[in-house]
mmCIF file of C-alpha atoms in Angstrom:
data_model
loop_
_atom_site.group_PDB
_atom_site.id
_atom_site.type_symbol
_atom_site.label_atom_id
_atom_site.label_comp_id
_atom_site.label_asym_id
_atom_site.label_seq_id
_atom_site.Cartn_x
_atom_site.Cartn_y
_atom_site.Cartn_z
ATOM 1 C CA UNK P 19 55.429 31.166 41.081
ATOM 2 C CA UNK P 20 54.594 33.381 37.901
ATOM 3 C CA UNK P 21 55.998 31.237 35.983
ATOM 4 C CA UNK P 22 53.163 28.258 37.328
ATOM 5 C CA UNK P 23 50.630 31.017 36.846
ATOM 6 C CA UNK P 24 51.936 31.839 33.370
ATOM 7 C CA UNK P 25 51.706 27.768 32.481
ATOM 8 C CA UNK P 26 48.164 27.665 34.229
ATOM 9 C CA UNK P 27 46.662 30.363 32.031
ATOM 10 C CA UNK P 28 48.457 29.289 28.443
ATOM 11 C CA UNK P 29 47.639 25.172 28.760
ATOM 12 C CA UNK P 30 44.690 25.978 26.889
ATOM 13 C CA UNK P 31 41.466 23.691 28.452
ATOM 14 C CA UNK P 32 39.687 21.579 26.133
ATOM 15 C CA UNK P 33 36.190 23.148 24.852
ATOM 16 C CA UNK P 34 32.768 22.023 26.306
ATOM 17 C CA UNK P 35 30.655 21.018 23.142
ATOM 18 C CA UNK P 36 27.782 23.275 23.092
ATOM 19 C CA UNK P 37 24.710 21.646 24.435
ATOM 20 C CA UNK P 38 22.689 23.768 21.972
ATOM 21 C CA UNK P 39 23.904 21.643 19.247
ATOM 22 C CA UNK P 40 23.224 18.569 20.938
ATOM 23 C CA UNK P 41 19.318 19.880 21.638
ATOM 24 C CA UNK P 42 18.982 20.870 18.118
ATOM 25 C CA UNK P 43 19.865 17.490 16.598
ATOM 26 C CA UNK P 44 18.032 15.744 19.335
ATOM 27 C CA UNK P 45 14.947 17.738 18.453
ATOM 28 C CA UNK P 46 15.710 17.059 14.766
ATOM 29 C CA UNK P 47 15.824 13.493 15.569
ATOM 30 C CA UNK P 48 12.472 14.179 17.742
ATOM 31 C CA UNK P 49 10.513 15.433 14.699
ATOM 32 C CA UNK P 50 11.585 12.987 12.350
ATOM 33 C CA UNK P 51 10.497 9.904 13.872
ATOM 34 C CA UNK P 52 6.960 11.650 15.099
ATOM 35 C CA UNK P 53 6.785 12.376 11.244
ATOM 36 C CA UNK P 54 7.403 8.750 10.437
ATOM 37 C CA UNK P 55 5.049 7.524 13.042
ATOM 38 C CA UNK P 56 2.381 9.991 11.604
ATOM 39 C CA UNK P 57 2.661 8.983 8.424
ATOM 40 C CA UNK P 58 2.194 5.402 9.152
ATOM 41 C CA UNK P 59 -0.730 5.628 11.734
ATOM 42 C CA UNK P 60 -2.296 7.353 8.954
ATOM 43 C CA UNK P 61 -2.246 5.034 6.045
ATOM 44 C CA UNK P 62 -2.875 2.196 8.247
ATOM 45 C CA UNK P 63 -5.885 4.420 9.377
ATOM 46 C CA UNK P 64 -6.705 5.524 6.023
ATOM 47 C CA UNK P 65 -6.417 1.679 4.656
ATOM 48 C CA UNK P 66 -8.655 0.221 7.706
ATOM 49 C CA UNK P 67 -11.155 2.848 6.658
ATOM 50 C CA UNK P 68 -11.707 1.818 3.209
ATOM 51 C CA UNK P 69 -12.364 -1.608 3.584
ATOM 52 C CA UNK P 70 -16.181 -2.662 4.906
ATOM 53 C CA UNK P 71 -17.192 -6.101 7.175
ATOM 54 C CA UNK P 72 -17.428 -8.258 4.058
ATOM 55 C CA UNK P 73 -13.612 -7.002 3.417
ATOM 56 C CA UNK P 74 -14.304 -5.223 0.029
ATOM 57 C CA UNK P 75 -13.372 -1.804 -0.683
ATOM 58 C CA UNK P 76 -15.889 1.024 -0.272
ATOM 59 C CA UNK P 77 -14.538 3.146 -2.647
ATOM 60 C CA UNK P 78 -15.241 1.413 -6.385
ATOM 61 C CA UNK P 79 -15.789 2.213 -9.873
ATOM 62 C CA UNK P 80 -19.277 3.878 -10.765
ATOM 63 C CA UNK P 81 -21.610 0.877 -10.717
ATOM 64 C CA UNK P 82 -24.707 -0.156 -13.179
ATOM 65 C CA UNK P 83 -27.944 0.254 -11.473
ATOM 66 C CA UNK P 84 -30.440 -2.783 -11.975
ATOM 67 C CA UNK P 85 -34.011 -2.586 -10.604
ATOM 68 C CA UNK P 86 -35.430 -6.064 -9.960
ATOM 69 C CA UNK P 87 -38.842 -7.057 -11.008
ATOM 70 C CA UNK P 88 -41.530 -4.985 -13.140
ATOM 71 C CA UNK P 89 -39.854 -1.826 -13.940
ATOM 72 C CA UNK P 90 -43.163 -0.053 -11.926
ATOM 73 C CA UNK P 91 -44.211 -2.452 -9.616
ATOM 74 C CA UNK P 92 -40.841 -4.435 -8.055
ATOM 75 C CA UNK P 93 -40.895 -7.517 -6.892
ATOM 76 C CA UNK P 94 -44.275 -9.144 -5.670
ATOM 77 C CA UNK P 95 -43.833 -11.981 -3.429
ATOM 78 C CA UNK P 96 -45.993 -13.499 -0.533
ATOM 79 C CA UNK P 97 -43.907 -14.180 2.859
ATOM 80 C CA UNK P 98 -44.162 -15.841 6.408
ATOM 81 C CA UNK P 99 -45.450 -19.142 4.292
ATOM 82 C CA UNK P 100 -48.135 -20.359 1.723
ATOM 83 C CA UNK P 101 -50.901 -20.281 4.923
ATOM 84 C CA UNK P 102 -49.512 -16.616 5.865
ATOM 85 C CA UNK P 103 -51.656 -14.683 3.341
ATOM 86 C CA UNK P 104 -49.193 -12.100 3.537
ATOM 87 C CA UNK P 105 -47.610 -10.129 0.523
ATOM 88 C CA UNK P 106 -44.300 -7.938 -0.119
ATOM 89 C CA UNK P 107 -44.299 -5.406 -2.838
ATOM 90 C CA UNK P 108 -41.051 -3.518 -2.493
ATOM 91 C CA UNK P 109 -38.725 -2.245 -5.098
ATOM 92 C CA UNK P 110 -34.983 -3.574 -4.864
ATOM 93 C CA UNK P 111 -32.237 -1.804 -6.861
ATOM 94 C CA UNK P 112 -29.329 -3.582 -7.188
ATOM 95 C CA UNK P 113 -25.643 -1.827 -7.634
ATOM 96 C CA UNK P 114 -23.789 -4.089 -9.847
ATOM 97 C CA UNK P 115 -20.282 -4.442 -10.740
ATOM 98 C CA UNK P 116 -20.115 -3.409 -13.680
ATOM 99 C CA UNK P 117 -15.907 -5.089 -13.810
ATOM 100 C CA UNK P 118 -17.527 -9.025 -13.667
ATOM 101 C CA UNK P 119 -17.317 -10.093 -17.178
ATOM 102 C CA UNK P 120 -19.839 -13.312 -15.791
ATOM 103 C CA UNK P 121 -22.593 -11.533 -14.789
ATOM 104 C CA UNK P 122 -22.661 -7.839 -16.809
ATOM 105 C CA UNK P 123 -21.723 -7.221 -20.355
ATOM 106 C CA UNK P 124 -19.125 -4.731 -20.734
ATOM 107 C CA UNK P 125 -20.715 -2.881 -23.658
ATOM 108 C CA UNK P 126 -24.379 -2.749 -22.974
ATOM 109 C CA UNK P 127 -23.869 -2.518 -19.200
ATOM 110 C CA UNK P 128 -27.061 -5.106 -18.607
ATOM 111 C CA UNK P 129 -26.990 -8.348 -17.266
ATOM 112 C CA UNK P 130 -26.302 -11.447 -18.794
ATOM 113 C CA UNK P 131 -29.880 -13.177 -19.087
ATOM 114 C CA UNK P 132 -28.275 -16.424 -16.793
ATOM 115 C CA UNK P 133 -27.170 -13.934 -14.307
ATOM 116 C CA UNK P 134 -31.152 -12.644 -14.510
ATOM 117 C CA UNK P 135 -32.277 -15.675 -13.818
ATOM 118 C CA UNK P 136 -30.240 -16.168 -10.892
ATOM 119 C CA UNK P 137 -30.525 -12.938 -9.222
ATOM 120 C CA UNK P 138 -34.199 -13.369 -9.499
ATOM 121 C CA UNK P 139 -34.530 -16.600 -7.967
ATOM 122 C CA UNK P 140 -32.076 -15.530 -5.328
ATOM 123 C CA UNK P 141 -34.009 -12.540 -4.089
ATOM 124 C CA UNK P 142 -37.544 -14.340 -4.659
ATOM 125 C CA UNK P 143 -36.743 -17.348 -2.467
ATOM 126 C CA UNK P 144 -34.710 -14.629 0.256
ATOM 127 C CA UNK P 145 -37.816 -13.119 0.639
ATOM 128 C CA UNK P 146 -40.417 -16.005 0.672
ATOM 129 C CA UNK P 147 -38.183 -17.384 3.403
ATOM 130 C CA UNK P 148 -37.969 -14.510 5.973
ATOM 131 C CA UNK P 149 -40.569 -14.536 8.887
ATOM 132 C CA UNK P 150 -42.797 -11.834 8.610
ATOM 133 C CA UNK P 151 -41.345 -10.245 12.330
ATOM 134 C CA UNK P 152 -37.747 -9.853 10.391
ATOM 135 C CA UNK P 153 -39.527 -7.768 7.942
ATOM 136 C CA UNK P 154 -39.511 -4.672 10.530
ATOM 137 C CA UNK P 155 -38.026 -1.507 9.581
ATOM 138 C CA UNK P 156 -35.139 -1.651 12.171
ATOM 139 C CA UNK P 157 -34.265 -4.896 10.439
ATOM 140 C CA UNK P 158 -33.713 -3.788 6.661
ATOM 141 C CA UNK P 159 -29.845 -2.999 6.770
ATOM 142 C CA UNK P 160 -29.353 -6.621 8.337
ATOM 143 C CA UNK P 161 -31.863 -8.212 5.314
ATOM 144 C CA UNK P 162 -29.853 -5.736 2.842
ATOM 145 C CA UNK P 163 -26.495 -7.488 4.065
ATOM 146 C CA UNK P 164 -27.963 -10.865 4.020
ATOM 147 C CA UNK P 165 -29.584 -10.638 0.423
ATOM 148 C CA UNK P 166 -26.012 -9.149 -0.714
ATOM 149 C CA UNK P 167 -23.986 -12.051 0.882
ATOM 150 C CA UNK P 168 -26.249 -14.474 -0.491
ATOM 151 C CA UNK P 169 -26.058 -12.701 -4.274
ATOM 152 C CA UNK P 170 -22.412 -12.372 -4.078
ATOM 153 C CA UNK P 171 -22.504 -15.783 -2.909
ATOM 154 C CA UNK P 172 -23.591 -16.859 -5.780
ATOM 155 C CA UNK P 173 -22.484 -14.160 -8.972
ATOM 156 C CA UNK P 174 -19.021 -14.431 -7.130
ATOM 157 C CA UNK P 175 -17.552 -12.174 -4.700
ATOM 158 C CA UNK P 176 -17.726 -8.191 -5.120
ATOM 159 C CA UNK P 177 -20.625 -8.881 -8.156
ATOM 160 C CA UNK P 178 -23.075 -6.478 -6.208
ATOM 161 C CA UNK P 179 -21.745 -3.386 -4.635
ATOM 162 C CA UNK P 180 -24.825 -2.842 -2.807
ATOM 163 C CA UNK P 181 -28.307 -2.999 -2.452
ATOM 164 C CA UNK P 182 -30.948 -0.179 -2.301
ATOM 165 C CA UNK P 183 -34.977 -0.606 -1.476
ATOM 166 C CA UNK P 184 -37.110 1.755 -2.890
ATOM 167 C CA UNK P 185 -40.358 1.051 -1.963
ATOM 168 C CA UNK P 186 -41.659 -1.286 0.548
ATOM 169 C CA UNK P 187 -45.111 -2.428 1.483
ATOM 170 C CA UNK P 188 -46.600 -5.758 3.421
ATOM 171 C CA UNK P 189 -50.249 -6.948 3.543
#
């Protein structure tokens, strides 16, 4: 019987893995894919953020500041129709891209006198055909939008970078 007791004690068991290591490379584990997560929530977040509704980046290069019209007065058109009697004075600014080769010159940073002429006739016949209700002040940001997407329209995608009134007066 001591010898069973003897064989008991020196069969040596086999050893328990230490669940402290496990933890520890489960927590490594843990914090690695929460980092990878992270890090992609955030660029996708950071990517969503700098594009706008029309889909163009809101971060850009500086761009070339164009007023339309008389350099003092604006743009003087009359609205709501020939029998209205009604006139806009308001000063536009437009913020140009100054990256289109078709519309600015690279060197003087002005516009090419056919891109002038179009801008000008675009705004002019925007504005002769809005109804004088749209010309509220709670609807300028939708009119700025809609003059953009019509310039861009036609000066090509991302030509205008935005569009800034000054002054604004109807009578």
């Amino acid at each position: 019987m001591a010898d069973d007791e003897k064989d008991v004690e020196s069969t040596p068991e086999p050893k328990k893995k230490s669940p402290i290591i496990l933890i520890v490379v489960l927590v490594i584990v843990g914090l690695a894919l929460a980092a990878g997560i992270s890090i992609f929530v955030t660029t996708k977040i950071m990517a969503d953020a700098t594009v706008d509704d029309s889909g163009e980046g809101r971060h850009h290069d500086a761009g070339v500041f164009i007023k339309l019209g008389d350099p003092k007065e604006g743009i003087l058109v009359n609205v709501g129709g020939p029998r209205a009697g009604k006139y806009l004075k308001a000063g536009i600014v437009l913020e140009m891209n100054p990256g289109k080769k078709s519309v600015m010159n690279e060197e003087t940073k002005a516009l090419h006198p056919d891109a002038q002429v179009k801008i000008d006739d675009i705004v002019t016949q925007y504005l002769r055909s809005v109804k004088i209700e749209d010309l509220d002040a709670g609807n300028q940001d939708e009119l700025k939008k809609q003059l953009k997407d019509a310039l861009n329209a036609e000066l090509g995608s991302g030509a205008v970078y935005d569009i800034y009134v000054t002054s604004f007066l109807l009578q």
